[in-house]
Amino acid sequence: FFQLKREDFDRAVDQLSRAIPDSSDAEIITGMARIVALAGDGHTSLPLTQQAAGFRRLPFVFYWYEDGVFVTQAASAYKRALGARVIQIGDKDAQQALLLIASVIAHENDAWVRHNAPGYLALADLLQALKIAPNAAAVRLVLQDRAGSRFEIEAPSAAGLAGDMVAAPDRSNGFTPLYRRSTDQNYWFTYLASARTLYFRYNRCQEMPALPFARFADQLFAEFDAKPVDRLVVDFRDNGGGNSQVIRPFFDGLRNRLARFGSPTRFYAIIGRG
């Protein structure tokens, strides 16, 4: 209650409690998330993208750029949507939908809303609970392609993402940017010989049982010691935090090398909204 009045919290709880007999499960869960978000603290949250919420998903992945929300991945049946801008979803225009979604995201800054809202936008049951879309079984989207032409898609929802998702630009062109590779790994690295760059991608602050971070750090520094490294790039951009002690062996190893040898290597950290 550092910025939320207790009486406002109690009033919101009472309103939800009285609405429960006439509400769907999705509406109740959404109401709970809205109450928690009133605290205005990103660490006091009820994340609705967790599997336990049971919300059905649309076959799209969205990203909120400066000039709007765009489709960055889609099930192969909806490839036409790739790269298109979302003009309307359900009965609301994109901006109205995002404002409603922001009300259930626990946050204290705009960056955290922008980071999480695209994932929420794909939750069909949430869209219905917030009265953005009238039906969670299928949701109508109005999209705009790069040429400025608008078109509609009636997208069915399902328990999880479709297994045949394709990305924009289509990965069949033979190139996948580094930040999109090995997203299932908590951490990984690669050496880019042509740029004399060691790239370390840190996706999650969580140990991988098959490769504890301390052993991973040993492998990374073996590469660092054996190859010419003009740049060491650490990519944190999608890492939402967690146990900050996991990465300590990396900083310890780096500090030891700088203390012993100094280094002509330049260091870069890539961050994002997450």
Coordinates of C-alpha atoms in Angstrom, one line a residue, residues 42-224:
G42 CA 6.0 -4.9 -11.1
H43 CA 7.1 -7.4 -8.5
T44 CA 3.5 -7.7 -7.1
S45 CA 1.9 -9.4 -10.0
L46 CA -0.4 -12.1 -11.3
P47 CA 1.0 -12.9 -14.8
L48 CA -1.8 -14.1 -17.1
T49 CA 0.5 -15.7 -19.7
Q50 CA 1.4 -18.5 -17.3
Q51 CA 0.0 -21.9 -18.5
A52 CA -2.0 -22.4 -15.3
A53 CA -4.3 -19.6 -16.3
G54 CA -5.7 -21.9 -19.0
F55 CA -6.2 -19.0 -21.4
R56 CA -6.6 -19.9 -25.1
R57 CA -4.2 -18.2 -27.5
L58 CA -4.4 -16.8 -31.0
P59 CA -2.0 -18.2 -33.6
F60 CA 0.1 -15.0 -33.6
V61 CA 3.0 -13.4 -31.8
F62 CA 2.9 -9.6 -31.7
Y63 CA 5.5 -6.9 -31.0
W64 CA 4.8 -3.3 -30.0
Y65 CA 7.0 -1.0 -32.0
E66 CA 7.1 2.8 -31.8
D67 CA 4.6 3.0 -34.7
G68 CA 2.2 0.3 -33.6
V69 CA 1.6 -3.4 -32.9
F70 CA 2.8 -5.7 -35.7
V71 CA 2.5 -9.5 -36.3
T72 CA 6.0 -10.9 -36.0
Q73 CA 5.1 -14.6 -36.0
A74 CA 2.0 -16.5 -37.3
A75 CA 0.8 -20.0 -37.8
S76 CA 1.6 -21.0 -41.4
A77 CA -2.1 -20.9 -42.3
Y78 CA -2.0 -17.1 -41.6
K79 CA 1.3 -16.2 -43.3
R80 CA -0.4 -13.2 -44.9
A81 CA -0.4 -11.6 -41.5
L82 CA 3.4 -11.6 -41.1
G83 CA 4.7 -8.1 -40.9
A84 CA 1.2 -6.6 -40.9
R85 CA 0.2 -3.8 -38.5
V86 CA -2.8 -4.5 -36.1
I87 CA -5.4 -1.9 -36.7
Q88 CA -8.3 -3.5 -34.8
I89 CA -8.7 -6.6 -32.6
G90 CA -12.2 -7.7 -31.8
D91 CA -14.4 -4.6 -31.3
K92 CA -11.5 -2.2 -30.3
D93 CA -8.8 -0.4 -32.2
A94 CA -5.3 -1.4 -31.2
Q95 CA -4.7 1.6 -28.9
Q96 CA -8.0 1.0 -27.0
A97 CA -7.1 -2.7 -26.6
L98 CA -3.6 -1.9 -25.3
L99 CA -5.0 0.5 -22.7
L100 CA -7.4 -2.1 -21.4
I101 CA -4.6 -4.7 -21.3
A102 CA -2.4 -2.3 -19.4
S103 CA -4.9 -2.3 -16.5
V104 CA -4.1 -6.0 -15.7
I105 CA -0.3 -5.7 -16.1
A106 CA 1.4 -5.0 -12.8
H107 CA 3.9 -2.2 -13.6
E108 CA 5.6 0.9 -12.5
N109 CA 6.8 2.1 -15.9
D110 CA 5.7 2.2 -19.5
A111 CA 8.5 -0.1 -20.7
W112 CA 7.2 -3.1 -18.7
V113 CA 3.7 -2.6 -20.2
R114 CA 5.2 -2.4 -23.7
H115 CA 7.2 -5.6 -23.0
N116 CA 4.3 -7.6 -21.8
A117 CA 1.2 -6.3 -23.6
P118 CA 1.9 -8.0 -26.9
G119 CA 1.9 -11.4 -25.1
Y120 CA -1.4 -10.5 -23.4
L121 CA -2.9 -9.4 -26.8
A122 CA -2.7 -13.0 -28.0
L123 CA -4.8 -14.4 -25.1
A124 CA -8.3 -14.9 -26.5
D125 CA -10.0 -15.5 -23.2
L126 CA -8.5 -12.3 -21.8
L127 CA -9.7 -10.3 -24.8
Q128 CA -13.2 -11.6 -24.1
A129 CA -12.9 -10.9 -20.3
L130 CA -11.8 -7.3 -21.0
K131 CA -14.7 -6.9 -23.6
I132 CA -12.2 -6.3 -26.4
A133 CA -13.6 -9.3 -28.3
P134 CA -17.1 -10.7 -28.0
N135 CA -16.0 -14.4 -28.5
A136 CA -12.9 -16.2 -27.3
A137 CA -13.3 -19.1 -29.6
A138 CA -12.3 -16.9 -32.6
V139 CA -11.2 -13.3 -32.8
R140 CA -11.5 -10.9 -35.7
L141 CA -8.4 -8.8 -36.6
V142 CA -8.1 -6.0 -39.0
L143 CA -4.6 -5.8 -40.3
Q144 CA -2.7 -3.5 -42.6
D145 CA 0.1 -4.7 -45.0
R146 CA 3.2 -2.8 -46.0
A147 CA 1.4 -1.4 -49.0
G148 CA -1.3 0.1 -46.8
S149 CA -4.0 -2.3 -47.8
R150 CA -6.3 -3.5 -45.0
F151 CA -7.6 -7.0 -44.7
E152 CA -9.4 -9.1 -42.1
I153 CA -8.6 -12.4 -40.5
E154 CA -11.0 -14.5 -38.3
A155 CA -8.5 -16.4 -36.1
P156 CA -9.5 -19.4 -34.0
S157 CA -7.9 -19.8 -30.5
A158 CA -6.3 -22.9 -29.1
A159 CA -4.8 -24.2 -25.9
G160 CA -1.3 -23.2 -27.0
L161 CA 0.7 -21.8 -29.9
A162 CA 0.4 -23.6 -33.2
G163 CA 3.3 -25.9 -33.8
D164 CA 3.9 -24.6 -37.4
M165 CA 4.7 -21.0 -36.5
V166 CA 6.7 -19.0 -39.0
A167 CA 8.4 -15.6 -38.4
A168 CA 8.7 -12.4 -40.3
P169 CA 10.8 -12.3 -42.3
D170 CA 10.3 -15.9 -43.2
R171 CA 13.1 -18.1 -41.8
S172 CA 13.2 -20.0 -45.1
N173 CA 15.3 -17.2 -46.5
G174 CA 18.3 -18.8 -44.8
F175 CA 19.1 -16.2 -42.2
T176 CA 18.0 -16.0 -38.6
P177 CA 19.3 -13.1 -36.4
L178 CA 21.4 -14.1 -33.4
Y179 CA 18.8 -12.9 -30.9
R180 CA 16.2 -15.3 -32.4
R181 CA 18.4 -18.4 -32.2
S182 CA 18.3 -21.0 -29.4
T183 CA 15.5 -19.2 -27.5
D184 CA 14.9 -22.4 -25.6
Q185 CA 18.3 -22.1 -24.0
N186 CA 18.8 -20.1 -20.8
Y187 CA 22.2 -19.0 -22.0
W188 CA 24.5 -19.7 -25.0
F189 CA 27.4 -18.1 -26.9
T190 CA 29.0 -18.1 -30.2
Y191 CA 32.3 -16.7 -31.7
L192 CA 31.9 -14.6 -34.8
A193 CA 35.3 -15.0 -36.5
S194 CA 34.8 -12.4 -39.2
A195 CA 34.0 -9.7 -36.6
R196 CA 36.4 -11.1 -33.9
T197 CA 33.3 -10.9 -31.6
L198 CA 32.3 -13.2 -28.8
Y199 CA 28.5 -13.0 -28.5
F200 CA 26.9 -14.2 -25.2
R201 CA 23.1 -14.5 -25.1
Y202 CA 21.6 -14.5 -21.6
N203 CA 17.9 -15.4 -21.9
R204 CA 17.0 -16.3 -18.4
C205 CA 18.5 -16.0 -14.9
Q206 CA 18.0 -19.7 -14.3
E207 CA 20.4 -22.7 -14.2
M208 CA 20.2 -25.3 -16.9
P209 CA 20.5 -28.7 -15.2
A210 CA 22.4 -30.2 -18.2
L211 CA 24.8 -27.3 -18.3
P212 CA 25.3 -25.4 -14.9
F213 CA 26.3 -21.8 -15.5
A214 CA 29.7 -22.2 -13.8
R215 CA 30.6 -24.9 -16.4
F216 CA 29.1 -22.8 -19.2
A217 CA 31.3 -19.8 -18.1
D218 CA 34.4 -22.0 -18.2
Q219 CA 33.5 -22.9 -21.8
L220 CA 32.9 -19.3 -22.7
F221 CA 36.2 -18.1 -21.2
A222 CA 38.1 -20.9 -22.9
E223 CA 36.9 -19.4 -26.1
F224 CA 37.7 -15.9 -24.9

